[in-house]
Short mmCIF file of C-alpha atoms in Angstrom, two decimals:
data_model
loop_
_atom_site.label_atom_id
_atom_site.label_comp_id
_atom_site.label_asym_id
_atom_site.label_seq_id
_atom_site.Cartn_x
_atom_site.Cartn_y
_atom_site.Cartn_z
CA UNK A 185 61.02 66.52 108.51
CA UNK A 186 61.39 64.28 111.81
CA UNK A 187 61.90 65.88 114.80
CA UNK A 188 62.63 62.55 116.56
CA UNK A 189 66.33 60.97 115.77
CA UNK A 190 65.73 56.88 114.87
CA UNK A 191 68.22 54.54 113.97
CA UNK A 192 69.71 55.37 110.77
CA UNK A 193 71.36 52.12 108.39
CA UNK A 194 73.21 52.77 105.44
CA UNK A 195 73.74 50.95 102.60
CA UNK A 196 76.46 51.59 100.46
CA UNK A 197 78.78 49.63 97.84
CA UNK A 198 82.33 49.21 98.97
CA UNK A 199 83.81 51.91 96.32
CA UNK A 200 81.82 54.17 98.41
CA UNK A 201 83.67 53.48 101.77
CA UNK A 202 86.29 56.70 101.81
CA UNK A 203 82.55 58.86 101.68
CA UNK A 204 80.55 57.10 103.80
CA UNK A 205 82.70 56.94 106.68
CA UNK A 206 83.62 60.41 106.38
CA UNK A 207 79.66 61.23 106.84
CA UNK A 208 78.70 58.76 109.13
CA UNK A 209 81.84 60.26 111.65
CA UNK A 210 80.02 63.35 110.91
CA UNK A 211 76.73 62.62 111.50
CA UNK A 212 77.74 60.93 114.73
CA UNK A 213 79.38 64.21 116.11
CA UNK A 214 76.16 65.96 115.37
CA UNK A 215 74.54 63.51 118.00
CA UNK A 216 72.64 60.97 115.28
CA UNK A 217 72.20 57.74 115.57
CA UNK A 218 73.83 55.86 112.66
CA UNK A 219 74.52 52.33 112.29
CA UNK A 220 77.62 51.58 109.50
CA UNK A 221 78.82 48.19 109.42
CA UNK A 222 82.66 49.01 109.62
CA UNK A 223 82.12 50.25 113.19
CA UNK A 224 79.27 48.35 114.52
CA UNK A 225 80.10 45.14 113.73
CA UNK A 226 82.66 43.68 116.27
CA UNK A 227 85.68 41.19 115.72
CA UNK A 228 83.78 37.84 116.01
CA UNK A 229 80.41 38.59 115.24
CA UNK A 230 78.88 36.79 112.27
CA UNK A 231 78.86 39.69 109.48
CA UNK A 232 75.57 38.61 107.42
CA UNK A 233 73.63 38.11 111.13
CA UNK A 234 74.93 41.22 112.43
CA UNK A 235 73.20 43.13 108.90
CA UNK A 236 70.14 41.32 108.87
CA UNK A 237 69.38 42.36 112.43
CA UNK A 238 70.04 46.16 111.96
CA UNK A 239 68.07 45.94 108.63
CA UNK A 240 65.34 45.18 110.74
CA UNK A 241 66.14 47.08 113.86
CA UNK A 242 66.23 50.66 111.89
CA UNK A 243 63.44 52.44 110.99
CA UNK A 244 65.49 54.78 108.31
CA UNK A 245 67.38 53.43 105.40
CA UNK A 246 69.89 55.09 103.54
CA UNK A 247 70.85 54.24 99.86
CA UNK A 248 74.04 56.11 99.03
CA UNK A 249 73.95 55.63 95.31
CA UNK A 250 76.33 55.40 92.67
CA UNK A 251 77.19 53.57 89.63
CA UNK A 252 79.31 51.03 92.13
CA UNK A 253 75.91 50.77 94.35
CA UNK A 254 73.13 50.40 91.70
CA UNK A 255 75.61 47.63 90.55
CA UNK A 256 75.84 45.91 93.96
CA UNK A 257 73.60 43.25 94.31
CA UNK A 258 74.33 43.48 98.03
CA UNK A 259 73.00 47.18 98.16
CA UNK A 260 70.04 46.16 95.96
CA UNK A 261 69.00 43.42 98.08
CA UNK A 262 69.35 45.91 101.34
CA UNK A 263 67.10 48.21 98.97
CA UNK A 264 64.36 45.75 98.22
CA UNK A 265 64.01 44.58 102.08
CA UNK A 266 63.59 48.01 103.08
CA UNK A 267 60.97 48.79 100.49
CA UNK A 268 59.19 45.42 101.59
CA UNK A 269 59.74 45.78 105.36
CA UNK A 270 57.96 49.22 104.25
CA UNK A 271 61.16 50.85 105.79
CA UNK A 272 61.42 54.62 105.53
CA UNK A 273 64.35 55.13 102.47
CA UNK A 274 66.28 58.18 101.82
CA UNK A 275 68.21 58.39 98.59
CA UNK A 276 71.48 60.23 98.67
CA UNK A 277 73.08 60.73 95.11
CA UNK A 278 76.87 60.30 95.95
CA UNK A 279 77.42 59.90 92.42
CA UNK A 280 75.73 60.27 88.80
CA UNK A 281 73.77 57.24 88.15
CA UNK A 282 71.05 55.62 86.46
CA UNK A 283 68.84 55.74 89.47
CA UNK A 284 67.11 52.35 89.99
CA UNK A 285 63.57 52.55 89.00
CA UNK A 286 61.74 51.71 92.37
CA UNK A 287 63.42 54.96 93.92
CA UNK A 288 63.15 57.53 91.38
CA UNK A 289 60.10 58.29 93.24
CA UNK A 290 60.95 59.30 96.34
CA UNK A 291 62.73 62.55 96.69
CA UNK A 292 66.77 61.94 97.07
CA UNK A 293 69.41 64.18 99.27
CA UNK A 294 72.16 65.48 96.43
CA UNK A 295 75.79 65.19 98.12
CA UNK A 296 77.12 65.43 94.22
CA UNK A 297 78.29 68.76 94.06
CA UNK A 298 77.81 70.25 97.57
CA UNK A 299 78.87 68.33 100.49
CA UNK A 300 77.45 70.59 102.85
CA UNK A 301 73.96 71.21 101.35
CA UNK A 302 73.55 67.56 101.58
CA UNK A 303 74.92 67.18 104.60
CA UNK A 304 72.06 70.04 105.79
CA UNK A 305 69.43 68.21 103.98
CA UNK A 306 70.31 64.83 105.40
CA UNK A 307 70.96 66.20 109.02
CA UNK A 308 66.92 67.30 109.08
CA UNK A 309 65.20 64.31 107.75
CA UNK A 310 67.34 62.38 110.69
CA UNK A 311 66.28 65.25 113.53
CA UNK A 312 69.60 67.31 113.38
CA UNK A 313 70.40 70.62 112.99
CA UNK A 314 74.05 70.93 113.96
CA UNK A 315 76.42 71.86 110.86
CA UNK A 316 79.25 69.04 110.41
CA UNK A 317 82.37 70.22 111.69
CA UNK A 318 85.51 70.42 110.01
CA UNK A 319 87.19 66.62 109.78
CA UNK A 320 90.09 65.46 107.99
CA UNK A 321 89.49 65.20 104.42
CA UNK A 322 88.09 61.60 103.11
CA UNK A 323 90.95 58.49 103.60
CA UNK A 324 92.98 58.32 99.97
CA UNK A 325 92.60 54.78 100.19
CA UNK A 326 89.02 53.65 100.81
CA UNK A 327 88.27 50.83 103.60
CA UNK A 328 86.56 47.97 101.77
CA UNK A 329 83.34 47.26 102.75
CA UNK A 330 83.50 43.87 104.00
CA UNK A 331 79.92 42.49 103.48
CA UNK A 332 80.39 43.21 99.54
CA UNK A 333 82.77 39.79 99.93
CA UNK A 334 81.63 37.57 102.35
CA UNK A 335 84.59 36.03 102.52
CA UNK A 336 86.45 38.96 104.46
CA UNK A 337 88.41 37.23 106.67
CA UNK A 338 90.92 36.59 103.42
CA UNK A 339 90.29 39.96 101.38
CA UNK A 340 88.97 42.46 103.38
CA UNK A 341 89.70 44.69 106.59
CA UNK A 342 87.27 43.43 109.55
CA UNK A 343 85.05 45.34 111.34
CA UNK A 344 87.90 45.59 114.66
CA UNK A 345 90.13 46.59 112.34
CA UNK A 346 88.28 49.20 110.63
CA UNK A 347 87.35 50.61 113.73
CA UNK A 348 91.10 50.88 114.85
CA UNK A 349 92.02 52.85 111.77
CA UNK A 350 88.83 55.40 112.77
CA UNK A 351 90.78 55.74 115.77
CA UNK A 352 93.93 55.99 114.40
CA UNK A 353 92.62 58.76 112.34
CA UNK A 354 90.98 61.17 114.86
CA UNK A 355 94.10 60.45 116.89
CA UNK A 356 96.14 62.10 114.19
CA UNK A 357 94.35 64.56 113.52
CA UNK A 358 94.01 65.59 117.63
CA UNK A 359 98.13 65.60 117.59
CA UNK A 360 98.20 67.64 114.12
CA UNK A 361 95.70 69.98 115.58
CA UNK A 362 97.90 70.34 118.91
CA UNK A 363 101.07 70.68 116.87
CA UNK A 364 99.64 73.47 114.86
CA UNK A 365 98.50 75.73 118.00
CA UNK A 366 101.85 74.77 119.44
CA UNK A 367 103.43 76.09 115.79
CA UNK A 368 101.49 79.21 115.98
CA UNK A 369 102.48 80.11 119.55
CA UNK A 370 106.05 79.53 118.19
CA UNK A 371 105.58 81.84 115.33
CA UNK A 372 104.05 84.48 117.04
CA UNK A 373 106.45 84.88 119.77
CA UNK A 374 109.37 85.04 117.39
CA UNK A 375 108.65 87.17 114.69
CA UNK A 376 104.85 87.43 113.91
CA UNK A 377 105.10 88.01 110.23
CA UNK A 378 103.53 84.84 109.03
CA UNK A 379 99.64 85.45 108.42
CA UNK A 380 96.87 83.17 108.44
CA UNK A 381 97.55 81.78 104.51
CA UNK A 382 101.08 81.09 105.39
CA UNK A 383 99.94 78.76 108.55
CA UNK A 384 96.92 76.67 106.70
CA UNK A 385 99.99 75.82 104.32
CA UNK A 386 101.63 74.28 106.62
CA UNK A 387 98.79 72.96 108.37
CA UNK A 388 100.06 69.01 108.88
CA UNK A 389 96.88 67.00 107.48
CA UNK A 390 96.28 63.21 109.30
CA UNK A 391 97.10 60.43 107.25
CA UNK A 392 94.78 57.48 107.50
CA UNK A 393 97.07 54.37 108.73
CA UNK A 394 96.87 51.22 106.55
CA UNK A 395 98.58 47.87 107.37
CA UNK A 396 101.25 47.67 105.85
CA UNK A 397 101.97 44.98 103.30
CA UNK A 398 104.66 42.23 103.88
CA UNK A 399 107.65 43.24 101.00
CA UNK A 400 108.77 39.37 99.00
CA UNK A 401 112.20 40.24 97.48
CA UNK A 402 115.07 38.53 96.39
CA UNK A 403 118.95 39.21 96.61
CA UNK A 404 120.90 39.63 93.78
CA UNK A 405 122.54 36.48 93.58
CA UNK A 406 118.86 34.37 93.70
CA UNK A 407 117.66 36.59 90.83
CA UNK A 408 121.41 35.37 89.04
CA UNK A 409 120.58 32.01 89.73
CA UNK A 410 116.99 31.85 88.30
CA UNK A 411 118.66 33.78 84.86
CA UNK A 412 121.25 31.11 84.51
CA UNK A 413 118.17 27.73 85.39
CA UNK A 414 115.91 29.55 82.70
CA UNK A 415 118.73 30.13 80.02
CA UNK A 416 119.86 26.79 80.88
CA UNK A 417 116.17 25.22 80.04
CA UNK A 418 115.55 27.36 76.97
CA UNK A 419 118.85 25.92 75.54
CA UNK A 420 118.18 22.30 76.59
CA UNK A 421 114.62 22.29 75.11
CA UNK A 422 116.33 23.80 71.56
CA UNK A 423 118.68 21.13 71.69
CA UNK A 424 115.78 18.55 71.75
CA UNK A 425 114.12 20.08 68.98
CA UNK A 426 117.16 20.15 66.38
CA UNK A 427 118.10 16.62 66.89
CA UNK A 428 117.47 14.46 63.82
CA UNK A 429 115.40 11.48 63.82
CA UNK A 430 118.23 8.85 63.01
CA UNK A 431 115.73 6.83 61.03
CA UNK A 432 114.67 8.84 57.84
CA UNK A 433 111.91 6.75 56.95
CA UNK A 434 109.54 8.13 59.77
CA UNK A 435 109.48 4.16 61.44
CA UNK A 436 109.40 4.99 64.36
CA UNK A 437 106.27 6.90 64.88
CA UNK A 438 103.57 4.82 65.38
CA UNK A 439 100.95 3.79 62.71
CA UNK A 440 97.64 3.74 62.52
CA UNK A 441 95.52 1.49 61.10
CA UNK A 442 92.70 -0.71 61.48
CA UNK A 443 93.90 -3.93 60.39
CA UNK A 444 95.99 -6.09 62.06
CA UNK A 445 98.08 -6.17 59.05
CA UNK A 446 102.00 -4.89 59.45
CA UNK A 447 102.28 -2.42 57.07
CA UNK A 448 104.68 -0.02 56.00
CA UNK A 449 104.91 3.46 58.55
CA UNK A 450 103.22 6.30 56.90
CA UNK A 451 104.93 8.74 55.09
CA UNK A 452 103.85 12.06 57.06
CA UNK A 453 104.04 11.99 60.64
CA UNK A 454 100.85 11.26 62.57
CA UNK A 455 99.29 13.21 65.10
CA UNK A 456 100.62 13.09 69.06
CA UNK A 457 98.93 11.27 71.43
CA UNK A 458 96.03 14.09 72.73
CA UNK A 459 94.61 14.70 68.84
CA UNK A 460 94.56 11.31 67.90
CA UNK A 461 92.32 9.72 71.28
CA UNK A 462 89.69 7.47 69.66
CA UNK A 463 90.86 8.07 66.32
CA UNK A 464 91.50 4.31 65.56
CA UNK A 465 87.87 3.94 65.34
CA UNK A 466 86.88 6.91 63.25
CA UNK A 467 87.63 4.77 59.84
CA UNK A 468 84.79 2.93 59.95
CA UNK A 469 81.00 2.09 58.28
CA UNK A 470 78.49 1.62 60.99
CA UNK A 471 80.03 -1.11 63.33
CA UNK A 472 82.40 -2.76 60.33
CA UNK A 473 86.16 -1.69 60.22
CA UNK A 474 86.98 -1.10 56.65
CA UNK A 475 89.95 -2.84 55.88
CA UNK A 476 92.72 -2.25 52.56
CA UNK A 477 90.96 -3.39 49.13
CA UNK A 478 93.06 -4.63 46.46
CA UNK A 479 92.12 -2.19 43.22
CA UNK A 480 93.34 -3.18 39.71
CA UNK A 481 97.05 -2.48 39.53
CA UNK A 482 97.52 -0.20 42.71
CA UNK A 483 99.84 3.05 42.63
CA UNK A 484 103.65 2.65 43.66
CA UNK A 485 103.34 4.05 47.60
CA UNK A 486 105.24 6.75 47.45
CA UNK A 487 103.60 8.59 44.03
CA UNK A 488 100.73 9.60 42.78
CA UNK A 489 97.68 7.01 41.78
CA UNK A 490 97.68 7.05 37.47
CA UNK A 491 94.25 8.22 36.11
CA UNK A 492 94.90 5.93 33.49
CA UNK A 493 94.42 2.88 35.45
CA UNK A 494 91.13 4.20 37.52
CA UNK A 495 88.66 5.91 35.35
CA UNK A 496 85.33 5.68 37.73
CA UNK A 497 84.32 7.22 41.48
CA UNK A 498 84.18 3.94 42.89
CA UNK A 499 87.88 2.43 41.98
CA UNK A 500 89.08 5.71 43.16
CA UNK A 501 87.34 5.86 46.44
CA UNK A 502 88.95 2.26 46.80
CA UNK A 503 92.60 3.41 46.16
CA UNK A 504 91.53 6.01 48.86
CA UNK A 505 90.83 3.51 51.02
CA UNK A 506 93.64 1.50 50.53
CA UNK A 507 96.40 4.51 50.91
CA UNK A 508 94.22 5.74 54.18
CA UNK A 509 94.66 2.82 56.17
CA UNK A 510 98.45 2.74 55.29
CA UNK A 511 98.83 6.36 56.96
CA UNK A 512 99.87 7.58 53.50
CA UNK A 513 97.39 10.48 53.45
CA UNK A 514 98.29 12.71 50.90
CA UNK A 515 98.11 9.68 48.05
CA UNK A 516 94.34 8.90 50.28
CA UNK A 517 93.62 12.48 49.68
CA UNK A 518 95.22 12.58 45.79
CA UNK A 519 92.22 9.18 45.14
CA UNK A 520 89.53 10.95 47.15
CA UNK A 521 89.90 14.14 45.17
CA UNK A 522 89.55 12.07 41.98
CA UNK A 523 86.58 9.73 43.35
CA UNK A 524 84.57 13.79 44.58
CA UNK A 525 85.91 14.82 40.54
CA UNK A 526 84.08 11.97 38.79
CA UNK A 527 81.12 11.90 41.52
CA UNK A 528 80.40 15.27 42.81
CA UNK A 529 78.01 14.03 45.12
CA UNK A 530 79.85 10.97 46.86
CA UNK A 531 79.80 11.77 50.43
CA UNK A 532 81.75 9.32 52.15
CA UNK A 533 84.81 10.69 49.57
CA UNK A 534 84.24 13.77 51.33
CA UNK A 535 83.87 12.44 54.80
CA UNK A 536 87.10 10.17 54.24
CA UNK A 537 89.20 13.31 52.48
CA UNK A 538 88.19 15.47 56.09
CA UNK A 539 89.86 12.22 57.87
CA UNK A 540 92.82 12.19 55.81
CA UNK A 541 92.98 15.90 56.17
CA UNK A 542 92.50 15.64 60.55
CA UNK A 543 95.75 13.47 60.77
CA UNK A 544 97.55 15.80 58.33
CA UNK A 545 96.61 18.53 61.00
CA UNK A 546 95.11 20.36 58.12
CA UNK A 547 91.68 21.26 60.48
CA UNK A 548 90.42 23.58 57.94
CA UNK A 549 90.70 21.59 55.03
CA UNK A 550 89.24 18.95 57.30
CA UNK A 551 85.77 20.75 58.78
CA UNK A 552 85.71 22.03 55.21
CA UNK A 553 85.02 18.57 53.79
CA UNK A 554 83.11 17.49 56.78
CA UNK A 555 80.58 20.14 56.63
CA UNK A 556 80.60 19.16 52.94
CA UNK A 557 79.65 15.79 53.94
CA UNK A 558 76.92 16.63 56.18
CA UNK A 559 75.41 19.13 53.59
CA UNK A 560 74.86 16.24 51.20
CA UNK A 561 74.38 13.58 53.97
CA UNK A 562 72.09 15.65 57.12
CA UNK A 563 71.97 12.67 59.21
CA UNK A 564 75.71 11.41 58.96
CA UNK A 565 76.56 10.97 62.00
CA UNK A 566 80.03 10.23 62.58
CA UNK A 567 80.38 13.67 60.14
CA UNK A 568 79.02 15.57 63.21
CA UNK A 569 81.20 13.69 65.72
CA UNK A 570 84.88 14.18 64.02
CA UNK A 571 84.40 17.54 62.54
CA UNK A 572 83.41 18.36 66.41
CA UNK A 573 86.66 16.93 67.35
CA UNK A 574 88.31 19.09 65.27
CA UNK A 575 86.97 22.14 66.55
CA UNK A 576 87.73 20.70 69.39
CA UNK A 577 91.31 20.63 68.24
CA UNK A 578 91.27 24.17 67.62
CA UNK A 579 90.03 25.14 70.91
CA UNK A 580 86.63 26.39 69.15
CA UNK A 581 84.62 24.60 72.12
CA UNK A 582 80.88 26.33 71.58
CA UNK A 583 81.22 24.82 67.72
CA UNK A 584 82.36 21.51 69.25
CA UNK A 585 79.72 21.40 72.17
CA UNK A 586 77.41 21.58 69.13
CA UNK A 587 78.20 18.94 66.56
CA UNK A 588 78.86 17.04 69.93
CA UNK A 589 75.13 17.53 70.19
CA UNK A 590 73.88 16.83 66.95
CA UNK A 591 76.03 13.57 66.80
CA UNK A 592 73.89 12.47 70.21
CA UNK A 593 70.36 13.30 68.81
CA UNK A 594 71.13 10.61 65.73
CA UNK A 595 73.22 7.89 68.20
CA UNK A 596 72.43 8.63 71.65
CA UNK A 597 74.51 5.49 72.46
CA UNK A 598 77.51 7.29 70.92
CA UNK A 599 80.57 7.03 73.70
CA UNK A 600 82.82 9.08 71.66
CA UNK A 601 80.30 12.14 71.12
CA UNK A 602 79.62 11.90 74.80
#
């Protein structure tokens, strides 16, 4: 037990405010010397400075610990300077907790379930003997403890300020404790039938004073006004969406293809603008753009290719070919499906099916028959770069980030992977 009172800091997490500034008030009246940062930290002192130098400065530390504190790496940092400034520490269990492991040696003060056994406890390691006296119960709303954010000056109440509300509060509770003698000297010389009981219930209790928050409202007629804008824009934008394309042919979306050659637009829709970036120079076999082969007796556009007239993998993976660069995917992915059927093992099929699939927007179907393609192909690399995009597509980023990856380690000149 010290007999001599030294400079007390605490440390405390900023969900522990409402408590610690209740105690430190106390221990104050009791004549010990505590240093809190809410009211020893002035308006325009550096915050971080003004810690750092009572860290140092104070002999005694105390940790008031909590789940909130063991989580603060704020209080933790405070913690492991004291323990290597070989600082005196005192634990004090506000709260149950998974105590941190370099203080569950040392003996702790328990405030959990007996504020004034603790308080006794505390008040002889720091040289006191006084009991607390009675003080308005702990603020409702706790003042934030401003180093937790250093950025206070935006989020949190400053040190001035805080000190102005511990004014504000002993100042109330001076007046309540006047008006209540006054109310007894009242009662008493009227009728003296009220008892004790009946005067602690109407004991007025001080209310901590918070600044009060600017109110943002709006009149009736502004809130009219934004209903009839929004309604407005909901029905313009359905409008938009119900108007027929006057051309029934799809012509005027644009086609892609690799060639040069005008061709006829493709029968499904392509993709908008932000899926199909770089996808002009997916279709392609190392550097060489593959361009529309003519295959024996080619399928009418607009129907399916005739098994008759294509009986091998290769002539179908040609007709696939030939519809692909057209933009008529689902006859590309009809010949594709009959080039995988008579070669089980043809991997650019596959590959070129996923591709077909991508400007469908059919992404599963798509990653499905990439994957496929890399299984029987490990090092094909533009495999790993478009079934990336497509995950990409789907916002699945970690899985695109990945093939991304891959697609690098095999082409590390590869703009499009990068």
């Amino acid at each position: 037990m010290a007999e001599e009172r030294q400079k007390t800091f605490f440390s405390y997490a900023r969900e522990d405010s409402a408590f610690v500034l209740r105690l430190v008030k106390e221990l104050r009246a009791t004549g010990a010397d505590v240093w809190l940062d809410q009211l020893d930290i002035g308006p325009g002192k550096h915050w971080d400075a003004e810690v750092e130098k009572a860290l140092r400065e104070c002999p005694l530390h105390v940790t008031v610990l909590s789940t909130a504190a063991v989580n603060s790496p704020n209080v933790m940092d405070e913690v492991s300077f004291a323990l290597e400034e070989s600082k005196e520490i005192i634990p004090l269990l506000h709260k149950d907790c998974m105590v941190p492991f370099r203080l569950r040696r040392l003996q702790w003060v328990d405030f959990r379930t007996d504020y004034a056994s603790g308080f006794k406890a505390l008040g002889e390691v720091l040289g006191i003997k006084k009991a607390p006296s009675a003080t308005a119960p702990a603020p409702t709303q706790p003042v934030e403890q401003v180093h937790e954010t250093p950025k206070s000056l935006d989020t949190g109440i400053q040190a001035g300020t805080a000190t102005q509300i511990a004014h504000t509060v002993e100042q109330s509770q001076h007046e309540a404790e006047t008006a209540e003698v006054r109310n007894q000297q009242n009662v008493g010389s009227t009728s003296g039938a009220l008892d004790a009981p009946t005067l602690d219930h109407r004991k007025v209790e001080p209310v901590p004073i918070m600044p009060e928050k600017p109110r943002i409202g709006l009149t009736p007629a502004a809130l009219w006004t934004i209903a009839v804008v929004l309604v407005a824009l909901v029905l313009i934008v359905w409008a938009i969406s119900t108007i027929e394309t006057p051309n029934k042919s799809g012509s005027s979306n644009h086609e892609i293809a690799p060639t040069a050659t005008p061709t006829s637009a493709p029968a499904n829709p392509t993709p908008n603008s932000s899926q199909t970036s770089g996808a002009k120079a997916r279709y392609k076999r190392g550097n060489q753009e593959i361009a529309p082969t003519a295959t024996p007796n080619p399928a009418p556009a607009n129907t399916p290719p005739d098994t008759s007239q294509a009986s091998d993998a290769k002539t179908w993976y040609k007709r696939g070919e030939s519809f692909y660069v057209k933009g008529q995917y689902d006859q590309a992915i009809q010949a594709f499906t009959e080039a995988i059927r008579a070669d089980t093992r043809n991997a650019d099929a596959f590959f070129h099916r996923g591709s077909a699939y991508e400007f469908k927007g059919d992404y599963d179907s798509a990653i499905l028959d990439y994957s496929q393609t890399i299984a029987l192909q490990p090092d094909h690399q533009r495999a790993f770069v478009d079934r990336g995009t497509v995950y990409d597509f789907k916002g699945e980023y970690q899985l695109a980030i990945k093939d991304f990856d891959k697609a690098l380690r095999l082409d590390p000149k590869d703009a499009r992977a990068f």
